[in-house]
Amino acid sequence: MNAILETGAAGFLARYEALLGRLPGDSTLRAAAADAFRTLGLPGATRGRRAEAWKYTTLQPLGGMSFGSSGPPPAIALPNAAARLVFAGGAFRADLSTSVPGFARFADQPEFGELSWPDRDPMVALNTMLAEDGAVLTIPNDRDAGIVFLVHAGIDGTSAHPRHMIRLGRGARLTLMELFEGEGCYVHNPVSEIHVADGAVLTHVRMQTESTAAFHLATIYAAIAEGGTYDSFTLNIGGRITRTEVHTVLDGAGAVAHLNGAQLLTGSQHADFTSVVRHAAPKGTSRQTVKNVLAGQSRGVFQGRIEVARGAQGTDGYQMNRALLLSPDAEIDTKPELEIFADDVKCSHGATVGELDPEQLFYLRSRGIPDSEARAILVRAFLAEALDPVTNDTARGLLEDAVARWWEGQA
Amino acid sequence: MPADSETLDTVRSVTQSGYKWGFETDIEMDVAPKGLSADTIRLISERKQEPSWMLEWRLKAYQAWLAMEEPHWARVEHARIDYQDIHYYAAPKKKPGPKSLDEVDPELLRTYEKLGIPLKERAILAGVEGADQDGYVEGSGQIAVDAVFDSVSVATTFRATLSKVGVIFCPISEAIREYPDLVRQYIGSVVPVADNFFAALNSAVFTDGSFVFIPKGVRCPMELSTYFRMNARNTGQFERTLIIAEAGAHVSYLEGCTAPQRDENQLHAAVVELVAMDDATIKYSTVQNWYPGDAEGRGGIYNFVTKRGACLGARSKISWTQVETGSAITWKYPSCVLLGEDSVGEFYSVAVTNNRQQADTGTKMIHIGKGSRSTIIAKGISAGRSNNTYRGLVKVLPSAAGARNFTQCDSLLIGQECGAHTVPYIESRNRSAKIEHEATTSKIAEDQLFYCRQRGLSEEDAVNLIVNGFCKDVLKELPMEFAVEAQKLLAVSLEGSVG
């Protein structure tokens, strides 16, 4: 190990150089990704023009940090589940995992897929360059695979770049419950590629309760075939800087995408939820509700775009973003976009920003409820509503517990 | 009903073949050589007999412009603009600074006659004899007009009536000479010289435009109007408008524009600055009907305009209303900086694009003052192979306690080859601010049509009704004189489109 550690983008590139020849999979692709990362850099950490996609989020703090690839694993409570895949610091931990049918390690069966854009998205370039492990999960046609837990444990001082490939065959069903936790200062930079075949249904619930010193930079690409459903929900509670970037393509007629989420932030946390829903085929439906609850000096970002390609007639797209500012120093930045190239469509979006409704407060106060309790009731109602789209009982239960814990922490 | 053919026809008749303003007027012109340099700017400044501070200001803008890059973030595409291939000064030769319409070249008057708007009140214009008898009849709803032909303001009507109440309404070139202190204080105060690429270019080379000053407590007795026409070939039009409303003042200002039909593109880069003090109100209405190019997208005006108003005073109000049917490319974001406590900003817009037109337009509302409020209503109608984008920003700074914004953006698509886009930015740093945004994109709904048809309306009348309803929120904000004009321009009037 060198005595002087390189920091920021240079640090990641040095790690790539050091691992050359030992990384699994297509080395040409990795070299191209490394070139792209060298050019793109860490958004906000290098000089020059900021990319529009990163308008509200900077990774400048990462510029002065360096990360290793191993360390003592954190003590996290693992879910008591029959199907459980655990990754610590990005590496698969067979000792903590259970046997899951259709699962292979990325390290053994490296697949980069075809949906991602390492040449365009810096975080994807970084992942493509450094990915060493991940879950390759294949659900055969018409199989109901129940619920599978995918647990990521962050290790202090490390950066992890897991690469997941999830494939659902025709008519298959899966509930994928992803958990992100950890201790200390680390980077979680997962990239997931998801294929939902004709008539398949993937329920993807992501619960991010990382350490508040951690960086969570996740990118998800999903392609949905005819009559397929990708139903996702992301809860961001932890992390110092969080970026959740979701790209969904409705490739087949009548495909359905739900990209819901909630971000509960406090202190100086920053969380950015960026999503693109592309309607590439007729009669697709997309629904998105993202709620931000912002306390302290936190900053919430929502960027959502609905794209309707030419010929995607009969598209029905809806997007709603709501933010509740609980403190005078919190900030919300919202950019909901519509990009429509077909005429027989119904697309709408809405955004609201505000504090607790004084009229609602008055209503409760007039019924004898003390101010602090009235506020608590209203915030809890706002949060409960945010979780409404999650119908899986196990997932819903976990999310509600996490939200309740967050709210207790605020009191 | 994906693309109603009658509706398409109407849109086409309005935005393309119906461009009856596409004639060229043969007038002897005084034209500066092509190209932009410090010398060009000195020449403009000299022709305008400007004081030296103005020349310095222009040169400063030119230096800033040289260091800037043409912006490309808007959803518009065009061939590279050669800024050295443009005449930056073109003026009717005979009488560069007439004091009354009688002195104006008859060719020019005929041009306005052909244009019909808003100088169509020939009787009023005929009454303009001298500075003192301007024929104004109290309560007659007449409009004072400043007409700008290529680079030069050719006539301003009703100046005497206006001056009686202390209102100054004159070409800005004249204001620079006659009221240098006022101009110097406010020019560039809302849109700084280096604000953006096109504003810097305008600051360097602007040739004329209107200046309006409404003194304290005065309610301007009539609507003020400027009429812009780009006539000469290979010219750009760079007008500059400055409107100042002192405390308690009130003014309604109208702006109309046309250009001849040509194969090449012409550049229009204007800057409009509005300043409103305590309790002042400025209402600024635009009907933009620059030549949009032909069906294949040949020719047409590149309309790259910076419009911004500063609500400096408490309870001041600035209201922008625009009906955009023309131009090959529109790049325009009339904005309000809401500095004053309880100040109000409004933006009402209808943008119609057809054929290969591209419009990227919207607004910025910057909330700084406590209790400031803003309303944004934007309606986009896309037809043919056009692209129509709403791009806007609502920004609430920590100081703007109790700020309020409501935004509604609706897009209507007619045909399968067009595009409608919505790009709103919402940034709030004050929890007591309340912001609501909603946007919809749709075609004319089957059930709406069915409902109307069921009640005995023809399909076209039904479309009429629905599209009219779609734009109503904006059209009702226009002054009467312009509302009529706008309805004609819009596809929504739909007269004679019953097939």
PDB file of N, CA and C in Angstrom, chain A residues 49 52 55-56 310 313 325-328 330-355, chain B residues 2-3 69 75 387 413-443:
ATOM      1  N   ARG A  49     -18.185  22.838 -15.769  1.00  0.00           N
ATOM      2  CA  ARG A  49     -19.628  23.005 -15.769  1.00  0.00           C
ATOM      3  C   ARG A  49     -20.317  21.812 -15.098  1.00  0.00           C
ATOM      4  N   GLU A  52     -26.474  19.074 -15.794  1.00  0.00           N
ATOM      5  CA  GLU A  52     -27.842  19.413 -15.410  1.00  0.00           C
ATOM      6  C   GLU A  52     -28.443  18.330 -14.500  1.00  0.00           C
ATOM      7  N   LYS A  55     -27.683  19.050 -10.908  1.00  0.00           N
ATOM      8  CA  LYS A  55     -27.854  20.467 -10.595  1.00  0.00           C
ATOM      9  C   LYS A  55     -27.917  20.741  -9.092  1.00  0.00           C
ATOM     10  N   TYR A  56     -28.590  19.859  -8.369  1.00  0.00           N
ATOM     11  CA  TYR A  56     -28.834  20.147  -6.958  1.00  0.00           C
ATOM     12  C   TYR A  56     -27.992  19.301  -6.002  1.00  0.00           C
ATOM     13  N   ARG A 310     -42.545   8.912 -29.344  1.00  0.00           N
ATOM     14  CA  ARG A 310     -43.495   8.919 -30.454  1.00  0.00           C
ATOM     15  C   ARG A 310     -44.091   7.528 -30.617  1.00  0.00           C
ATOM     16  N   GLN A 313     -48.866   5.752 -27.810  1.00  0.00           N
ATOM     17  CA  GLN A 313     -50.217   6.295 -27.628  1.00  0.00           C
ATOM     18  C   GLN A 313     -50.911   5.602 -26.466  1.00  0.00           C
ATOM     19  N   LEU A 325     -41.818  21.038   4.970  1.00  0.00           N
ATOM     20  CA  LEU A 325     -40.645  21.649   5.600  1.00  0.00           C
ATOM     21  C   LEU A 325     -40.944  21.862   7.081  1.00  0.00           C
ATOM     22  N   LEU A 326     -40.199  21.149   7.933  1.00  0.00           N
ATOM     23  CA  LEU A 326     -40.478  21.234   9.369  1.00  0.00           C
ATOM     24  C   LEU A 326     -39.629  22.281  10.075  1.00  0.00           C
ATOM     25  N   SER A 327     -38.550  22.720   9.448  1.00  0.00           N
ATOM     26  CA  SER A 327     -37.693  23.679  10.139  1.00  0.00           C
ATOM     27  C   SER A 327     -37.392  24.861   9.225  1.00  0.00           C
ATOM     28  N   PRO A 328     -36.998  25.988   9.830  1.00  0.00           N
ATOM     29  CA  PRO A 328     -36.756  27.189   9.023  1.00  0.00           C
ATOM     30  C   PRO A 328     -35.560  27.030   8.085  1.00  0.00           C
ATOM     31  N   ALA A 330     -34.550  24.154   6.477  1.00  0.00           N
ATOM     32  CA  ALA A 330     -34.616  23.064   5.498  1.00  0.00           C
ATOM     33  C   ALA A 330     -34.843  23.619   4.107  1.00  0.00           C
ATOM     34  N   GLU A 331     -34.452  22.849   3.104  1.00  0.00           N
ATOM     35  CA  GLU A 331     -34.602  23.310   1.716  1.00  0.00           C
ATOM     36  C   GLU A 331     -35.083  22.169   0.827  1.00  0.00           C
ATOM     37  N   ILE A 332     -35.986  22.505  -0.095  1.00  0.00           N
ATOM     38  CA  ILE A 332     -36.426  21.508  -1.078  1.00  0.00           C
ATOM     39  C   ILE A 332     -36.215  22.061  -2.479  1.00  0.00           C
ATOM     40  N   ASP A 333     -35.700  21.218  -3.348  1.00  0.00           N
ATOM     41  CA  ASP A 333     -35.556  21.592  -4.752  1.00  0.00           C
ATOM     42  C   ASP A 333     -36.246  20.520  -5.585  1.00  0.00           C
ATOM     43  N   THR A 334     -37.188  20.954  -6.390  1.00  0.00           N
ATOM     44  CA  THR A 334     -38.000  20.011  -7.134  1.00  0.00           C
ATOM     45  C   THR A 334     -37.994  20.347  -8.611  1.00  0.00           C
ATOM     46  N   LYS A 335     -37.872  19.332  -9.428  1.00  0.00           N
ATOM     47  CA  LYS A 335     -37.930  19.563 -10.872  1.00  0.00           C
ATOM     48  C   LYS A 335     -38.692  18.412 -11.532  1.00  0.00           C
ATOM     49  N   PRO A 336     -39.999  18.521 -11.613  1.00  0.00           N
ATOM     50  CA  PRO A 336     -40.770  17.476 -12.283  1.00  0.00           C
ATOM     51  C   PRO A 336     -40.887  17.825 -13.773  1.00  0.00           C
ATOM     52  N   GLU A 337     -40.498  16.915 -14.631  1.00  0.00           N
ATOM     53  CA  GLU A 337     -40.478  17.231 -16.059  1.00  0.00           C
ATOM     54  C   GLU A 337     -41.411  16.333 -16.857  1.00  0.00           C
ATOM     55  N   LEU A 338     -42.009  16.900 -17.882  1.00  0.00           N
ATOM     56  CA  LEU A 338     -42.766  16.101 -18.843  1.00  0.00           C
ATOM     57  C   LEU A 338     -42.121  16.302 -20.210  1.00  0.00           C
ATOM     58  N   GLU A 339     -41.940  15.200 -20.929  1.00  0.00           N
ATOM     59  CA  GLU A 339     -41.391  15.308 -22.284  1.00  0.00           C
ATOM     60  C   GLU A 339     -42.240  14.415 -23.171  1.00  0.00           C
ATOM     61  N   ILE A 340     -43.121  15.020 -23.934  1.00  0.00           N
ATOM     62  CA  ILE A 340     -44.182  14.262 -24.597  1.00  0.00           C
ATOM     63  C   ILE A 340     -44.089  14.365 -26.115  1.00  0.00           C
ATOM     64  N   PHE A 341     -44.026  13.219 -26.775  1.00  0.00           N
ATOM     65  CA  PHE A 341     -43.969  13.194 -28.237  1.00  0.00           C
ATOM     66  C   PHE A 341     -45.121  12.389 -28.850  1.00  0.00           C
ATOM     67  N   ALA A 342     -46.204  12.218 -28.115  1.00  0.00           N
ATOM     68  CA  ALA A 342     -47.364  11.519 -28.668  1.00  0.00           C
ATOM     69  C   ALA A 342     -48.587  12.296 -28.226  1.00  0.00           C
ATOM     70  N   ASP A 343     -49.651  12.281 -29.056  1.00  0.00           N
ATOM     71  CA  ASP A 343     -50.770  13.160 -28.710  1.00  0.00           C
ATOM     72  C   ASP A 343     -51.864  12.486 -27.895  1.00  0.00           C
ATOM     73  N   ASP A 344     -52.022  11.161 -28.059  1.00  0.00           N
ATOM     74  CA  ASP A 344     -53.119  10.512 -27.350  1.00  0.00           C
ATOM     75  C   ASP A 344     -52.645  10.049 -25.980  1.00  0.00           C
ATOM     76  N   VAL A 345     -52.326  11.016 -25.139  1.00  0.00           N
ATOM     77  CA  VAL A 345     -51.758  10.669 -23.839  1.00  0.00           C
ATOM     78  C   VAL A 345     -52.451  11.461 -22.735  1.00  0.00           C
ATOM     79  N   LYS A 346     -52.315  10.949 -21.548  1.00  0.00           N
ATOM     80  CA  LYS A 346     -52.806  11.675 -20.385  1.00  0.00           C
ATOM     81  C   LYS A 346     -51.647  11.718 -19.400  1.00  0.00           C
ATOM     82  N   CYS A 347     -50.998  12.837 -19.305  1.00  0.00           N
ATOM     83  CA  CYS A 347     -49.863  12.945 -18.397  1.00  0.00           C
ATOM     84  C   CYS A 347     -50.051  14.161 -17.513  1.00  0.00           C
ATOM     85  N   SER A 348     -49.765  13.996 -16.254  1.00  0.00           N
ATOM     86  CA  SER A 348     -49.841  15.149 -15.383  1.00  0.00           C
ATOM     87  C   SER A 348     -48.828  15.018 -14.275  1.00  0.00           C
ATOM     88  N   HIS A 349     -48.419  16.146 -13.761  1.00  0.00           N
ATOM     89  CA  HIS A 349     -47.598  16.095 -12.558  1.00  0.00           C
ATOM     90  C   HIS A 349     -47.997  17.233 -11.636  1.00  0.00           C
ATOM     91  N   GLY A 350     -47.690  17.051 -10.400  1.00  0.00           N
ATOM     92  CA  GLY A 350     -47.996  18.081  -9.436  1.00  0.00           C
ATOM     93  C   GLY A 350     -46.897  18.139  -8.413  1.00  0.00           C
ATOM     94  N   ALA A 351     -46.745  19.304  -7.811  1.00  0.00           N
ATOM     95  CA  ALA A 351     -45.747  19.437  -6.755  1.00  0.00           C
ATOM     96  C   ALA A 351     -46.284  20.421  -5.734  1.00  0.00           C
ATOM     97  N   THR A 352     -46.114  20.108  -4.480  1.00  0.00           N
ATOM     98  CA  THR A 352     -46.477  21.077  -3.456  1.00  0.00           C
ATOM     99  C   THR A 352     -45.345  21.173  -2.451  1.00  0.00           C
ATOM    100  N   VAL A 353     -45.172  22.372  -1.933  1.00  0.00           N
ATOM    101  CA  VAL A 353     -44.163  22.611  -0.916  1.00  0.00           C
ATOM    102  C   VAL A 353     -44.815  23.468   0.157  1.00  0.00           C
ATOM    103  N   GLY A 354     -44.589  23.115   1.392  1.00  0.00           N
ATOM    104  CA  GLY A 354     -45.146  23.955   2.439  1.00  0.00           C
ATOM    105  C   GLY A 354     -44.861  23.409   3.811  1.00  0.00           C
ATOM    106  N   GLU A 355     -45.327  24.136   4.822  1.00  0.00           N
ATOM    107  CA  GLU A 355     -45.190  23.635   6.183  1.00  0.00           C
ATOM    108  C   GLU A 355     -46.530  22.998   6.565  1.00  0.00           C
TER     109      GLU A 355
ATOM    110  N   PRO B   2     -57.286  11.725 -32.581  1.00  0.00           N
ATOM    111  CA  PRO B   2     -55.898  12.135 -32.403  1.00  0.00           C
ATOM    112  C   PRO B   2     -55.614  13.529 -32.964  1.00  0.00           C
ATOM    113  N   ALA B   3     -55.946  13.810 -34.212  1.00  0.00           N
ATOM    114  CA  ALA B   3     -55.638  15.116 -34.765  1.00  0.00           C
ATOM    115  C   ALA B   3     -56.820  15.617 -35.564  1.00  0.00           C
ATOM    116  N   GLU B  69     -20.473  32.371 -23.867  1.00  0.00           N
ATOM    117  CA  GLU B  69     -20.831  31.377 -24.869  1.00  0.00           C
ATOM    118  C   GLU B  69     -22.327  31.396 -25.115  1.00  0.00           C
ATOM    119  N   ARG B  75     -34.540  23.694 -25.161  1.00  0.00           N
ATOM    120  CA  ARG B  75     -34.875  22.617 -26.087  1.00  0.00           C
ATOM    121  C   ARG B  75     -35.165  23.219 -27.461  1.00  0.00           C
ATOM    122  N   ASN B 387     -42.149  21.819 -31.512  1.00  0.00           N
ATOM    123  CA  ASN B 387     -41.851  21.511 -30.124  1.00  0.00           C
ATOM    124  C   ASN B 387     -42.154  22.713 -29.259  1.00  0.00           C
ATOM    125  N   LEU B 413     -51.804  18.729 -27.335  1.00  0.00           N
ATOM    126  CA  LEU B 413     -51.122  18.260 -28.533  1.00  0.00           C
ATOM    127  C   LEU B 413     -52.128  18.022 -29.644  1.00  0.00           C
ATOM    128  N   ILE B 414     -51.813  18.522 -30.834  1.00  0.00           N
ATOM    129  CA  ILE B 414     -52.671  18.296 -31.994  1.00  0.00           C
ATOM    130  C   ILE B 414     -51.809  17.629 -33.056  1.00  0.00           C
ATOM    131  N   GLY B 415     -51.973  16.338 -33.225  1.00  0.00           N
ATOM    132  CA  GLY B 415     -51.164  15.593 -34.189  1.00  0.00           C
ATOM    133  C   GLY B 415     -50.113  14.745 -33.504  1.00  0.00           C
ATOM    134  N   GLN B 416     -49.601  13.767 -34.252  1.00  0.00           N
ATOM    135  CA  GLN B 416     -48.698  12.788 -33.648  1.00  0.00           C
ATOM    136  C   GLN B 416     -47.226  13.131 -33.812  1.00  0.00           C
ATOM    137  N   GLU B 417     -46.944  14.233 -34.519  1.00  0.00           N
ATOM    138  CA  GLU B 417     -45.550  14.529 -34.818  1.00  0.00           C
ATOM    139  C   GLU B 417     -44.978  15.657 -33.968  1.00  0.00           C
ATOM    140  N   CYS B 418     -45.797  16.188 -33.076  1.00  0.00           N
ATOM    141  CA  CYS B 418     -45.311  17.332 -32.311  1.00  0.00           C
ATOM    142  C   CYS B 418     -44.868  16.909 -30.921  1.00  0.00           C
ATOM    143  N   GLY B 419     -44.314  17.841 -30.187  1.00  0.00           N
ATOM    144  CA  GLY B 419     -43.869  17.535 -28.835  1.00  0.00           C
ATOM    145  C   GLY B 419     -44.285  18.628 -27.867  1.00  0.00           C
ATOM    146  N   ALA B 420     -44.602  18.234 -26.643  1.00  0.00           N
ATOM    147  CA  ALA B 420     -44.941  19.203 -25.600  1.00  0.00           C
ATOM    148  C   ALA B 420     -44.171  18.835 -24.351  1.00  0.00           C
ATOM    149  N   HIS B 421     -43.493  19.814 -23.780  1.00  0.00           N
ATOM    150  CA  HIS B 421     -42.585  19.515 -22.676  1.00  0.00           C
ATOM    151  C   HIS B 421     -42.781  20.512 -21.545  1.00  0.00           C
ATOM    152  N   THR B 422     -42.569  20.038 -20.359  1.00  0.00           N
ATOM    153  CA  THR B 422     -42.726  20.895 -19.188  1.00  0.00           C
ATOM    154  C   THR B 422     -41.515  20.711 -18.285  1.00  0.00           C
ATOM    155  N   VAL B 423     -40.813  21.780 -18.004  1.00  0.00           N
ATOM    156  CA  VAL B 423     -39.608  21.698 -17.173  1.00  0.00           C
ATOM    157  C   VAL B 423     -39.645  22.762 -16.080  1.00  0.00           C
ATOM    158  N   PRO B 424     -40.368  22.503 -15.023  1.00  0.00           N
ATOM    159  CA  PRO B 424     -40.412  23.484 -13.946  1.00  0.00           C
ATOM    160  C   PRO B 424     -39.354  23.204 -12.875  1.00  0.00           C
ATOM    161  N   TYR B 425     -38.761  24.235 -12.365  1.00  0.00           N
ATOM    162  CA  TYR B 425     -37.822  24.113 -11.243  1.00  0.00           C
ATOM    163  C   TYR B 425     -38.474  24.786 -10.039  1.00  0.00           C
ATOM    164  N   ILE B 426     -38.496  24.096  -8.916  1.00  0.00           N
ATOM    165  CA  ILE B 426     -39.096  24.664  -7.711  1.00  0.00           C
ATOM    166  C   ILE B 426     -38.073  24.570  -6.586  1.00  0.00           C
ATOM    167  N   GLU B 427     -37.707  25.711  -6.037  1.00  0.00           N
ATOM    168  CA  GLU B 427     -36.693  25.718  -4.980  1.00  0.00           C
ATOM    169  C   GLU B 427     -37.213  26.534  -3.804  1.00  0.00           C
ATOM    170  N   SER B 428     -37.361  25.885  -2.668  1.00  0.00           N
ATOM    171  CA  SER B 428     -37.891  26.630  -1.525  1.00  0.00           C
ATOM    172  C   SER B 428     -36.970  26.528  -0.334  1.00  0.00           C
ATOM    173  N   ARG B 429     -36.658  27.687   0.231  1.00  0.00           N
ATOM    174  CA  ARG B 429     -35.811  27.719   1.419  1.00  0.00           C
ATOM    175  C   ARG B 429     -36.510  28.440   2.554  1.00  0.00           C
ATOM    176  N   ASN B 430     -37.831  28.478   2.497  1.00  0.00           N
ATOM    177  CA  ASN B 430     -38.563  29.028   3.629  1.00  0.00           C
ATOM    178  C   ASN B 430     -39.773  28.145   3.887  1.00  0.00           C
ATOM    179  N   ARG B 431     -39.839  27.625   5.114  1.00  0.00           N
ATOM    180  CA  ARG B 431     -40.892  26.624   5.341  1.00  0.00           C
ATOM    181  C   ARG B 431     -42.277  27.226   5.305  1.00  0.00           C
ATOM    182  N   SER B 432     -42.393  28.537   5.592  1.00  0.00           N
ATOM    183  CA  SER B 432     -43.729  29.127   5.603  1.00  0.00           C
ATOM    184  C   SER B 432     -44.218  29.454   4.193  1.00  0.00           C
ATOM    185  N   ALA B 433     -43.362  29.231   3.216  1.00  0.00           N
ATOM    186  CA  ALA B 433     -43.792  29.462   1.837  1.00  0.00           C
ATOM    187  C   ALA B 433     -44.682  28.315   1.388  1.00  0.00           C
ATOM    188  N   LYS B 434     -45.664  28.633   0.607  1.00  0.00           N
ATOM    189  CA  LYS B 434     -46.551  27.599   0.109  1.00  0.00           C
ATOM    190  C   LYS B 434     -46.503  27.611  -1.417  1.00  0.00           C
ATOM    191  N   ILE B 435     -46.120  26.483  -1.969  1.00  0.00           N
ATOM    192  CA  ILE B 435     -45.959  26.416  -3.419  1.00  0.00           C
ATOM    193  C   ILE B 435     -46.793  25.275  -3.967  1.00  0.00           C
ATOM    194  N   GLU B 436     -47.521  25.556  -4.996  1.00  0.00           N
ATOM    195  CA  GLU B 436     -48.287  24.495  -5.645  1.00  0.00           C
ATOM    196  C   GLU B 436     -48.020  24.545  -7.136  1.00  0.00           C
ATOM    197  N   HIS B 437     -47.742  23.393  -7.683  1.00  0.00           N
ATOM    198  CA  HIS B 437     -47.488  23.331  -9.116  1.00  0.00           C
ATOM    199  C   HIS B 437     -48.294  22.197  -9.700  1.00  0.00           C
ATOM    200  N   GLU B 438     -48.935  22.439 -10.823  1.00  0.00           N
ATOM    201  CA  GLU B 438     -49.536  21.309 -11.501  1.00  0.00           C
ATOM    202  C   GLU B 438     -49.406  21.478 -12.999  1.00  0.00           C
ATOM    203  N   ALA B 439     -49.237  20.367 -13.663  1.00  0.00           N
ATOM    204  CA  ALA B 439     -49.098  20.407 -15.108  1.00  0.00           C
ATOM    205  C   ALA B 439     -49.849  19.238 -15.698  1.00  0.00           C
ATOM    206  N   THR B 440     -50.457  19.470 -16.834  1.00  0.00           N
ATOM    207  CA  THR B 440     -51.136  18.382 -17.525  1.00  0.00           C
ATOM    208  C   THR B 440     -50.772  18.419 -19.001  1.00  0.00           C
ATOM    209  N   THR B 441     -50.805  17.269 -19.619  1.00  0.00           N
ATOM    210  CA  THR B 441     -50.630  17.185 -21.063  1.00  0.00           C
ATOM    211  C   THR B 441     -51.738  16.299 -21.594  1.00  0.00           C
ATOM    212  N   SER B 442     -52.394  16.755 -22.609  1.00  0.00           N
ATOM    213  CA  SER B 442     -53.474  15.932 -23.133  1.00  0.00           C
ATOM    214  C   SER B 442     -53.822  16.341 -24.552  1.00  0.00           C
ATOM    215  N   LYS B 443     -54.610  15.522 -25.197  1.00  0.00           N
ATOM    216  CA  LYS B 443     -55.246  15.972 -26.420  1.00  0.00           C
ATOM    217  C   LYS B 443     -56.663  16.377 -26.029  1.00  0.00           C
TER     218      LYS B 443
END
